[in-house]
């Protein structure tokens, strides 16, 4: 009789736990709304992918040279498209179960304890690092807009513009769930394509006009062997940063409805293909046109190199500002999800608006403060691109695929996984060295809160 009561008590406890989990999932920002369409996936992925990284690609080309630069961007495009496909396929690897978050898939692949601690810290680092870089990018682009439109007041500190960007994020961070971002994400995706087009066309016009006077140098930037090597390391990280959308792919797919008859895999992949075509239309023209126009004198943010016509460059920089406003939110939403889940589950906070305001606002303030302290765009791309973006985008999906799907030796997937693994590890090890050097060099001429 006692055993029967214990069994009934355990069953009731499990039922309550399950009900609590469902209630929490219905409140958390990733799983609160599952009504997204395939085209939501397209512009969410464009917003996540085509960001600050595209503006750094001409600079990466100047560090690598023509042929290695184009090969590097092409390989990254192909490899990350393949690994993204793997994540989309693994989202519903178990019939009837969805892995809505990257750490959940990690637990499925590597085990409940080890998997979480393999994936969660890296995903969190990717998203926090992106938000820090986008704080810098948003403030820097807004300052460039200001300087071009009101040149007699061009001495306003960059710090103030980063604070303006942070104030916007404080307001937008109260948007309840991922799917509620669709309008902002669509605007951001349109802006990313638009400023990429402006950057490309303006670079071509500048190049046509100025090549009659003098031809820029297309030799690599480095003047010494050590400088060239460090630049190559940094360029690899910059390219890796440009393909950083993998950290939010499963979370984007979680917003798409799924049934056994119509799984989320097909609409998600349809959106990904459209997004990657747009990525190619942005990345290759900007990288090639920017390097062709300015050679190895191009800035680490190609829009900073452009000056004429002022109104158009100002518009392009304001488009960058609008884009990173939306992109910041896309990368922050999984952080909010993780933060709020921890506060509710581990610290027994009550789900609700006060929790969102305090938790999310605190995160915005922290990323803004770090961005103000280390606003080194080029160095940050190289450092973060290799150290934490390479695992998430290049080889962790392949390792999980090898564990879960067990591709046959010498098959296409076997070769593809090992190539991605080797290149991803090399990027992770080498590029932070170049990024660190860029940051150290920037520190020599930088004053805090300038």
CSV table of C-alpha atoms in Angstrom, one decimal:
chain,number,residue,atom,x,y,z
A,1,UNK,CA,0.0,0.0,0.0
A,2,UNK,CA,2.9,2.4,0.9
A,3,UNK,CA,4.7,1.5,-2.3
A,4,UNK,CA,1.6,2.2,-4.3
A,5,UNK,CA,1.2,5.6,-2.7
A,6,UNK,CA,4.8,6.4,-3.4
A,7,UNK,CA,4.4,5.4,-7.0
A,8,UNK,CA,1.3,7.6,-7.3
A,9,UNK,CA,3.2,10.4,-5.6
A,10,UNK,CA,6.1,10.1,-8.0
A,11,UNK,CA,3.8,10.1,-10.9
A,12,UNK,CA,2.0,13.2,-9.7
A,13,UNK,CA,5.3,14.9,-9.1
A,14,UNK,CA,6.5,14.1,-12.6
A,15,UNK,CA,3.2,15.4,-14.0
A,16,UNK,CA,3.5,18.6,-12.1
A,17,UNK,CA,7.1,19.0,-13.3
A,18,UNK,CA,6.1,18.4,-16.9
A,19,UNK,CA,3.2,20.9,-16.5
A,20,UNK,CA,5.6,23.5,-15.0
A,21,UNK,CA,8.1,22.9,-17.9
A,22,UNK,CA,5.3,23.4,-20.5
A,23,UNK,CA,4.1,26.6,-18.7
A,24,UNK,CA,7.7,27.9,-18.7
A,25,UNK,CA,8.2,27.1,-22.4
A,26,UNK,CA,5.0,28.9,-23.2
A,27,UNK,CA,6.5,32.0,-21.5
A,28,UNK,CA,10.2,31.8,-22.6
A,29,UNK,CA,11.0,33.9,-25.7
A,30,UNK,CA,12.2,31.0,-28.0
A,31,UNK,CA,9.2,28.7,-27.6
A,32,UNK,CA,6.4,31.1,-26.7
A,33,UNK,CA,5.2,31.4,-30.3
A,34,UNK,CA,5.5,28.7,-33.0
A,35,UNK,CA,3.6,30.4,-35.9
A,36,UNK,CA,6.5,31.5,-38.1
A,37,UNK,CA,6.5,31.0,-41.9
A,38,UNK,CA,9.4,29.9,-44.0
A,39,UNK,CA,10.2,33.4,-45.1
A,40,UNK,CA,10.6,34.5,-41.5
A,41,UNK,CA,13.4,32.0,-41.4
A,42,UNK,CA,14.9,33.7,-44.5
A,43,UNK,CA,15.1,37.2,-43.1
A,44,UNK,CA,16.0,36.0,-39.6
A,45,UNK,CA,19.0,34.2,-41.1
A,46,UNK,CA,19.9,37.2,-43.3
A,47,UNK,CA,19.7,39.5,-40.3
A,48,UNK,CA,21.9,37.1,-38.2
A,49,UNK,CA,24.4,36.5,-41.0
A,50,UNK,CA,24.9,39.6,-43.0
A,51,UNK,CA,26.0,42.0,-40.3
A,52,UNK,CA,29.2,43.7,-39.3
A,53,UNK,CA,31.2,41.0,-40.8
A,54,UNK,CA,30.5,41.9,-44.4
A,55,UNK,CA,32.0,45.4,-43.9
A,56,UNK,CA,35.2,43.8,-42.7
A,57,UNK,CA,35.6,41.5,-45.7
A,58,UNK,CA,37.6,44.0,-48.0
A,59,UNK,CA,40.0,44.5,-45.0
A,60,UNK,CA,40.4,40.7,-44.8
A,61,UNK,CA,41.1,40.6,-48.5
A,62,UNK,CA,43.8,43.2,-48.0
A,63,UNK,CA,45.4,40.9,-45.4
A,64,UNK,CA,45.2,37.8,-47.6
A,65,UNK,CA,45.5,39.0,-51.2
A,66,UNK,CA,43.2,38.4,-54.1
A,67,UNK,CA,43.3,34.6,-54.6
A,68,UNK,CA,43.6,33.5,-51.0
A,69,UNK,CA,40.9,36.0,-50.0
A,70,UNK,CA,38.3,34.8,-52.5
A,71,UNK,CA,39.1,31.1,-51.8
A,72,UNK,CA,38.7,31.8,-48.0
A,73,UNK,CA,35.3,33.4,-48.4
A,74,UNK,CA,34.1,30.7,-50.9
A,75,UNK,CA,35.2,27.9,-48.6
A,76,UNK,CA,33.5,29.5,-45.6
A,77,UNK,CA,30.3,30.0,-47.6
A,78,UNK,CA,30.2,26.3,-48.6
A,79,UNK,CA,31.3,24.8,-45.3
A,80,UNK,CA,28.9,26.9,-43.2
A,81,UNK,CA,26.0,26.2,-45.6
A,82,UNK,CA,26.7,22.5,-45.1
A,83,UNK,CA,27.0,22.7,-41.3
A,84,UNK,CA,23.8,24.8,-41.2
A,85,UNK,CA,22.0,22.1,-43.2
A,86,UNK,CA,23.2,19.6,-40.5
A,87,UNK,CA,21.7,21.6,-37.7
A,88,UNK,CA,18.4,22.0,-39.6
A,89,UNK,CA,18.2,18.2,-40.1
A,90,UNK,CA,19.1,17.4,-36.5
A,91,UNK,CA,16.5,19.8,-35.1
A,92,UNK,CA,14.0,16.9,-35.1
A,93,UNK,CA,16.5,14.0,-35.0
A,94,UNK,CA,14.2,12.1,-32.6
A,95,UNK,CA,10.6,11.6,-33.9
A,96,UNK,CA,8.2,13.6,-31.8
A,97,UNK,CA,10.8,15.7,-30.1
A,98,UNK,CA,12.3,19.1,-31.1
A,99,UNK,CA,15.7,20.4,-30.0
A,100,UNK,CA,14.7,24.0,-29.8
A,101,UNK,CA,18.0,25.2,-28.4
A,102,UNK,CA,21.6,24.5,-29.4
A,103,UNK,CA,22.5,23.2,-25.9
A,104,UNK,CA,19.5,20.7,-26.0
A,105,UNK,CA,20.9,19.2,-29.2
A,106,UNK,CA,24.4,19.1,-27.6
A,107,UNK,CA,22.9,17.1,-24.7
A,108,UNK,CA,21.3,14.7,-27.2
A,109,UNK,CA,24.6,14.2,-29.0
A,110,UNK,CA,27.2,14.3,-26.2
A,111,UNK,CA,25.2,13.2,-23.2
A,112,UNK,CA,22.9,15.2,-20.8
A,113,UNK,CA,25.8,16.6,-18.6
A,114,UNK,CA,28.8,16.8,-20.9
A,115,UNK,CA,26.7,18.0,-23.9
A,116,UNK,CA,25.3,21.0,-22.1
A,117,UNK,CA,28.7,22.2,-21.0
A,118,UNK,CA,30.3,21.7,-24.4
A,119,UNK,CA,27.7,23.7,-26.3
A,120,UNK,CA,26.2,26.2,-23.9
A,121,UNK,CA,29.4,28.2,-23.0
A,122,UNK,CA,30.4,28.5,-26.6
A,123,UNK,CA,26.9,29.5,-27.8
A,124,UNK,CA,26.6,32.0,-25.0
A,125,UNK,CA,30.1,33.4,-25.8
A,126,UNK,CA,29.1,33.8,-29.5
A,127,UNK,CA,26.0,35.7,-28.7
A,128,UNK,CA,27.5,37.9,-26.1
A,129,UNK,CA,30.6,38.6,-28.3
A,130,UNK,CA,28.3,39.5,-31.2
A,131,UNK,CA,26.2,41.8,-29.1
A,132,UNK,CA,29.4,43.6,-27.9
A,133,UNK,CA,30.7,44.0,-31.5
A,134,UNK,CA,27.3,45.2,-32.6
A,135,UNK,CA,27.3,47.8,-29.8
A,136,UNK,CA,30.5,49.1,-31.3
A,137,UNK,CA,29.3,48.9,-34.8
A,138,UNK,CA,26.0,50.6,-34.1
A,139,UNK,CA,27.7,53.5,-32.3
A,140,UNK,CA,30.4,53.8,-34.9
A,141,UNK,CA,28.0,53.9,-37.8
A,142,UNK,CA,25.7,56.4,-36.1
A,143,UNK,CA,28.8,58.6,-35.4
A,144,UNK,CA,29.8,58.4,-39.0
A,145,UNK,CA,26.3,59.4,-40.1
A,146,UNK,CA,26.5,62.4,-37.7
A,147,UNK,CA,30.0,63.4,-38.8
A,148,UNK,CA,29.0,63.4,-42.5
A,149,UNK,CA,25.7,65.2,-42.1
A,150,UNK,CA,26.8,67.7,-39.4
A,151,UNK,CA,30.6,68.1,-40.0
A,152,UNK,CA,31.0,71.2,-37.8
A,153,UNK,CA,29.9,69.1,-34.8
A,154,UNK,CA,32.1,66.1,-35.7
A,155,UNK,CA,34.0,66.2,-32.4
A,156,UNK,CA,31.2,64.4,-30.4
A,157,UNK,CA,32.6,61.3,-28.7
A,158,UNK,CA,31.9,57.8,-30.0
A,159,UNK,CA,31.0,56.8,-26.5
A,160,UNK,CA,27.8,58.9,-26.7
A,161,UNK,CA,26.7,57.2,-29.9
A,162,UNK,CA,27.2,53.8,-28.3
A,163,UNK,CA,25.1,54.9,-25.4
A,164,UNK,CA,22.3,56.0,-27.9
A,165,UNK,CA,22.5,52.6,-29.5
A,166,UNK,CA,22.2,51.0,-26.0
A,167,UNK,CA,19.2,53.1,-25.1
A,168,UNK,CA,17.4,51.8,-28.2
A,169,UNK,CA,18.2,48.3,-27.2
A,170,UNK,CA,16.9,48.9,-23.7
A,171,UNK,CA,13.5,49.6,-25.2
A,172,UNK,CA,13.5,46.8,-27.8
A,173,UNK,CA,14.7,44.2,-25.3
A,174,UNK,CA,11.2,44.2,-23.8
A,175,UNK,CA,9.8,42.5,-26.9
A,176,UNK,CA,8.4,39.3,-25.4
A,177,UNK,CA,9.5,36.5,-27.9
A,178,UNK,CA,11.5,35.7,-30.9
A,179,UNK,CA,8.6,35.6,-33.3
A,180,UNK,CA,7.6,39.1,-32.3
A,181,UNK,CA,10.8,40.3,-33.8
A,182,UNK,CA,9.7,39.5,-37.3
A,183,UNK,CA,9.0,43.1,-38.4
A,184,UNK,CA,12.3,44.4,-36.9
A,185,UNK,CA,14.2,41.5,-38.4
A,186,UNK,CA,12.7,42.1,-41.8
A,187,UNK,CA,13.7,45.8,-41.7
A,188,UNK,CA,17.2,44.7,-40.6
A,189,UNK,CA,17.5,42.2,-43.5
A,190,UNK,CA,16.4,44.8,-46.0
A,191,UNK,CA,18.9,47.3,-44.5
A,192,UNK,CA,21.8,44.8,-44.7
A,193,UNK,CA,21.2,44.1,-48.4
A,194,UNK,CA,20.8,47.9,-49.1
A,195,UNK,CA,23.9,49.1,-47.4
A,196,UNK,CA,25.9,46.2,-49.0
A,197,UNK,CA,24.6,47.4,-52.4
A,198,UNK,CA,25.6,51.0,-51.6
A,199,UNK,CA,29.0,50.0,-50.4
A,200,UNK,CA,29.6,47.9,-53.5
A,201,UNK,CA,28.4,50.5,-56.0
A,202,UNK,CA,30.1,53.4,-54.3
A,203,UNK,CA,33.4,51.5,-54.2
A,204,UNK,CA,33.1,50.7,-57.9
A,205,UNK,CA,32.4,54.4,-58.7
A,206,UNK,CA,35.3,55.5,-56.5
A,207,UNK,CA,37.6,53.0,-58.1
A,208,UNK,CA,36.7,54.0,-61.7
A,209,UNK,CA,37.4,57.7,-60.9
A,210,UNK,CA,40.6,57.3,-59.0
A,211,UNK,CA,42.3,54.5,-60.9
A,212,UNK,CA,42.9,57.0,-63.7
A,213,UNK,CA,45.0,59.0,-61.2
A,214,UNK,CA,46.7,56.2,-59.3
A,215,UNK,CA,46.3,52.5,-58.9
A,216,UNK,CA,46.1,51.2,-55.4
A,217,UNK,CA,48.5,48.6,-54.1
A,218,UNK,CA,47.1,45.1,-54.0
A,219,UNK,CA,50.0,43.7,-52.1
A,220,UNK,CA,49.1,42.3,-48.6
A,221,UNK,CA,49.1,44.8,-45.8
A,222,UNK,CA,51.9,43.3,-43.8
A,223,UNK,CA,55.4,44.7,-44.3
A,224,UNK,CA,57.3,42.0,-42.4
A,225,UNK,CA,57.0,38.3,-42.3
A,226,UNK,CA,55.6,38.4,-38.8
A,227,UNK,CA,53.1,41.1,-39.7
A,228,UNK,CA,51.9,39.1,-42.7
A,229,UNK,CA,51.4,36.0,-40.6
A,230,UNK,CA,49.5,37.8,-37.9
A,231,UNK,CA,47.3,39.6,-40.6
A,232,UNK,CA,46.5,36.2,-42.1
A,233,UNK,CA,45.4,34.9,-38.8
A,234,UNK,CA,43.2,37.9,-38.2
A,235,UNK,CA,41.7,37.8,-41.7
A,236,UNK,CA,40.7,34.1,-41.2
A,237,UNK,CA,38.9,35.1,-38.0
A,238,UNK,CA,37.2,38.0,-39.7
A,239,UNK,CA,35.8,35.7,-42.4
A,240,UNK,CA,34.7,33.2,-39.8
A,241,UNK,CA,32.8,36.0,-38.0
A,242,UNK,CA,31.0,36.8,-41.2
A,243,UNK,CA,29.3,33.3,-41.1
A,244,UNK,CA,28.1,33.5,-37.5
A,245,UNK,CA,24.4,32.8,-37.8
A,246,UNK,CA,24.6,29.1,-36.6
A,247,UNK,CA,24.3,30.1,-33.0
A,248,UNK,CA,20.7,31.0,-33.5
A,249,UNK,CA,19.6,28.6,-36.2
A,250,UNK,CA,17.9,26.0,-34.0
A,251,UNK,CA,16.2,28.8,-32.1
A,252,UNK,CA,14.9,30.3,-35.3
A,253,UNK,CA,13.6,26.9,-36.4
A,254,UNK,CA,11.9,26.5,-33.0
A,255,UNK,CA,9.5,29.3,-34.1
A,256,UNK,CA,8.3,27.3,-37.1
A,257,UNK,CA,5.3,24.9,-36.5
A,258,UNK,CA,6.0,21.2,-37.0
A,259,UNK,CA,3.8,18.1,-37.3
A,260,UNK,CA,4.8,14.5,-38.4
A,261,UNK,CA,3.2,15.2,-41.8
A,262,UNK,CA,4.8,18.7,-42.2
A,263,UNK,CA,8.0,18.8,-40.2
A,264,UNK,CA,9.8,22.2,-39.7
A,265,UNK,CA,12.8,20.9,-41.6
A,266,UNK,CA,11.5,21.7,-45.1
A,267,UNK,CA,10.3,25.3,-44.5
A,268,UNK,CA,13.4,26.1,-42.5
A,269,UNK,CA,15.8,24.8,-45.2
A,270,UNK,CA,13.9,26.7,-47.8
A,271,UNK,CA,14.4,29.9,-45.8
A,272,UNK,CA,18.1,29.1,-45.3
A,273,UNK,CA,18.7,28.6,-49.0
A,274,UNK,CA,17.2,32.0,-49.8
A,275,UNK,CA,19.2,33.6,-47.0
A,276,UNK,CA,22.5,32.1,-48.3
A,277,UNK,CA,21.8,33.3,-51.8
A,278,UNK,CA,21.4,36.8,-50.4
A,279,UNK,CA,24.5,36.3,-48.3
A,280,UNK,CA,26.5,35.5,-51.5
A,281,UNK,CA,25.0,38.5,-53.3
A,282,UNK,CA,26.2,40.7,-50.4
A,283,UNK,CA,29.6,39.2,-49.5
A,284,UNK,CA,31.4,38.6,-52.7
A,285,UNK,CA,30.6,42.0,-54.4
A,286,UNK,CA,31.4,44.0,-51.3
A,287,UNK,CA,34.7,42.1,-50.7
A,288,UNK,CA,35.9,42.3,-54.2
A,289,UNK,CA,34.7,45.9,-55.0
A,290,UNK,CA,36.1,47.2,-51.7
A,291,UNK,CA,39.5,45.7,-52.1
A,292,UNK,CA,39.6,46.6,-55.8
A,293,UNK,CA,38.8,50.3,-55.1
A,294,UNK,CA,41.1,50.9,-52.1
A,295,UNK,CA,43.7,48.1,-52.2
A,296,UNK,CA,45.5,47.5,-49.0
A,297,UNK,CA,44.6,51.0,-47.8
A,298,UNK,CA,41.0,50.0,-47.1
A,299,UNK,CA,39.7,50.5,-43.6
A,300,UNK,CA,38.6,47.6,-41.3
A,301,UNK,CA,35.0,48.9,-41.9
A,302,UNK,CA,34.8,49.6,-45.6
A,303,UNK,CA,32.1,52.3,-45.1
A,304,UNK,CA,34.7,54.3,-43.1
A,305,UNK,CA,36.9,54.4,-46.2
A,306,UNK,CA,34.0,56.0,-48.3
A,307,UNK,CA,33.5,59.8,-48.1
A,308,UNK,CA,31.6,60.8,-51.3
A,309,UNK,CA,28.9,61.6,-51.9
A,310,UNK,CA,28.4,62.4,-48.2
A,311,UNK,CA,24.6,62.0,-48.2
A,312,UNK,CA,24.8,58.5,-49.7
A,313,UNK,CA,27.6,57.3,-47.3
A,314,UNK,CA,25.7,58.8,-44.4
A,315,UNK,CA,22.5,57.0,-45.5
A,316,UNK,CA,24.5,53.7,-45.8
A,317,UNK,CA,25.9,54.1,-42.3
A,318,UNK,CA,22.5,54.8,-40.9
A,319,UNK,CA,21.3,51.6,-42.6
A,320,UNK,CA,24.1,49.8,-40.8
A,321,UNK,CA,22.8,51.3,-37.6
A,322,UNK,CA,19.2,50.1,-38.3
A,323,UNK,CA,20.5,46.7,-39.3
A,324,UNK,CA,22.5,46.1,-36.2
A,325,UNK,CA,19.6,47.3,-34.1
A,326,UNK,CA,17.6,44.3,-35.3
A,327,UNK,CA,20.6,41.9,-35.5
A,328,UNK,CA,21.5,42.7,-31.9
A,329,UNK,CA,18.0,41.5,-30.8
A,330,UNK,CA,18.2,38.3,-32.9
A,331,UNK,CA,21.4,37.3,-31.2
A,332,UNK,CA,20.3,38.5,-27.8
A,333,UNK,CA,17.0,36.6,-27.7
A,334,UNK,CA,18.6,33.2,-27.0
A,335,UNK,CA,20.6,34.9,-24.2
A,336,UNK,CA,17.3,36.3,-22.7
A,337,UNK,CA,15.8,32.8,-23.0
A,338,UNK,CA,18.8,31.2,-21.2
A,339,UNK,CA,18.9,34.0,-18.5
A,340,UNK,CA,15.2,33.9,-17.8
A,341,UNK,CA,15.1,30.1,-17.7
A,342,UNK,CA,17.9,30.1,-15.1
A,343,UNK,CA,16.3,32.8,-13.0
A,344,UNK,CA,13.0,30.9,-12.9
A,345,UNK,CA,14.3,27.4,-12.5
A,346,UNK,CA,17.4,27.9,-10.3
A,347,UNK,CA,16.6,31.1,-8.3
A,348,UNK,CA,12.8,30.7,-8.1
A,349,UNK,CA,12.0,34.0,-9.7
A,350,UNK,CA,8.4,34.5,-10.9
A,351,UNK,CA,7.9,34.7,-14.6
A,352,UNK,CA,6.6,38.1,-15.6
A,353,UNK,CA,7.3,41.6,-16.8
A,354,UNK,CA,9.4,42.7,-13.8
A,355,UNK,CA,11.8,39.8,-14.4
A,356,UNK,CA,12.2,40.7,-18.1
A,357,UNK,CA,12.8,44.3,-17.4
A,358,UNK,CA,15.5,43.7,-14.8
A,359,UNK,CA,17.3,40.8,-16.5
A,360,UNK,CA,17.3,42.1,-20.0
A,361,UNK,CA,18.1,45.7,-19.1
A,362,UNK,CA,21.1,44.4,-17.0
A,363,UNK,CA,22.4,42.5,-20.0
A,364,UNK,CA,22.1,45.6,-22.3
A,365,UNK,CA,24.1,47.7,-19.8
A,366,UNK,CA,26.9,45.1,-19.4
A,367,UNK,CA,27.4,44.7,-23.2
A,368,UNK,CA,27.3,48.5,-23.7
A,369,UNK,CA,29.9,49.0,-21.0
A,370,UNK,CA,32.3,46.4,-22.5
A,371,UNK,CA,31.7,47.9,-26.0
A,372,UNK,CA,32.6,51.4,-24.8
A,373,UNK,CA,35.8,50.1,-23.2
A,374,UNK,CA,37.1,48.1,-26.2
A,375,UNK,CA,35.7,49.5,-29.5
A,376,UNK,CA,38.2,47.9,-31.8
A,377,UNK,CA,36.2,46.7,-34.7
A,378,UNK,CA,38.8,44.9,-36.8
A,379,UNK,CA,40.5,43.2,-33.8
A,380,UNK,CA,37.3,42.1,-32.3
A,381,UNK,CA,36.2,40.4,-35.5
A,382,UNK,CA,39.4,38.5,-35.8
A,383,UNK,CA,39.6,37.5,-32.1
A,384,UNK,CA,36.0,36.5,-31.6
A,385,UNK,CA,35.6,35.0,-35.1
A,386,UNK,CA,38.2,32.3,-34.5
A,387,UNK,CA,38.0,31.6,-30.8
A,388,UNK,CA,34.3,31.0,-30.4
A,389,UNK,CA,32.6,31.3,-33.8
A,390,UNK,CA,34.6,28.6,-35.5
A,391,UNK,CA,33.5,25.8,-33.2
A,392,UNK,CA,29.8,26.8,-33.3
A,393,UNK,CA,29.7,27.3,-37.1
A,394,UNK,CA,32.4,25.0,-38.5
A,395,UNK,CA,32.9,21.8,-36.6
A,396,UNK,CA,30.6,21.2,-33.6
A,397,UNK,CA,27.6,20.5,-36.1
A,398,UNK,CA,29.9,18.0,-37.9
A,399,UNK,CA,30.9,16.2,-34.7
A,400,UNK,CA,27.3,15.9,-33.7
A,401,UNK,CA,26.4,14.6,-37.1
A,402,UNK,CA,29.1,12.0,-36.9
A,403,UNK,CA,27.9,10.9,-33.5
A,404,UNK,CA,24.2,10.8,-34.3
A,405,UNK,CA,24.1,9.8,-38.0
A,406,UNK,CA,27.4,7.9,-38.2
A,407,UNK,CA,28.3,8.5,-41.9
A,408,UNK,CA,30.1,5.6,-43.6
A,409,UNK,CA,33.8,5.9,-43.9
A,410,UNK,CA,35.0,7.5,-47.2
A,411,UNK,CA,31.4,8.7,-48.0
A,412,UNK,CA,30.7,12.3,-48.9
A,413,UNK,CA,29.5,13.2,-45.4
A,414,UNK,CA,32.5,11.5,-43.9
A,415,UNK,CA,34.9,13.6,-46.0
A,416,UNK,CA,32.9,16.8,-45.6
A,417,UNK,CA,32.8,16.4,-41.8
A,418,UNK,CA,36.5,15.8,-41.4
A,419,UNK,CA,37.4,18.7,-43.7
A,420,UNK,CA,35.2,21.0,-41.7
A,421,UNK,CA,36.6,19.7,-38.5
A,422,UNK,CA,40.2,20.3,-39.5
A,423,UNK,CA,39.6,23.7,-40.9
A,424,UNK,CA,37.5,24.8,-38.0
A,425,UNK,CA,40.1,23.8,-35.4
A,426,UNK,CA,42.8,25.6,-37.4
A,427,UNK,CA,40.6,28.8,-37.5
A,428,UNK,CA,39.9,28.5,-33.7
A,429,UNK,CA,43.6,28.2,-32.8
A,430,UNK,CA,45.2,30.6,-35.2
A,431,UNK,CA,42.8,33.6,-35.8
A,432,UNK,CA,42.6,34.8,-32.1
A,433,UNK,CA,46.4,35.4,-32.3
A,434,UNK,CA,45.9,37.9,-35.1
A,435,UNK,CA,42.9,39.4,-33.5
A,436,UNK,CA,44.8,39.9,-30.2
A,437,UNK,CA,47.6,41.7,-32.1
A,438,UNK,CA,45.1,44.0,-33.8
A,439,UNK,CA,43.6,44.9,-30.4
A,440,UNK,CA,47.1,45.5,-28.9
A,441,UNK,CA,48.0,47.8,-31.7
A,442,UNK,CA,44.8,49.7,-31.4
A,443,UNK,CA,45.4,50.2,-27.7
A,444,UNK,CA,48.5,52.2,-28.4
A,445,UNK,CA,46.6,55.1,-29.9
A,446,UNK,CA,43.3,54.7,-27.9
A,447,UNK,CA,42.0,56.7,-25.0
A,448,UNK,CA,39.2,55.3,-22.9
A,449,UNK,CA,35.7,56.7,-23.4
A,450,UNK,CA,36.9,58.8,-26.3
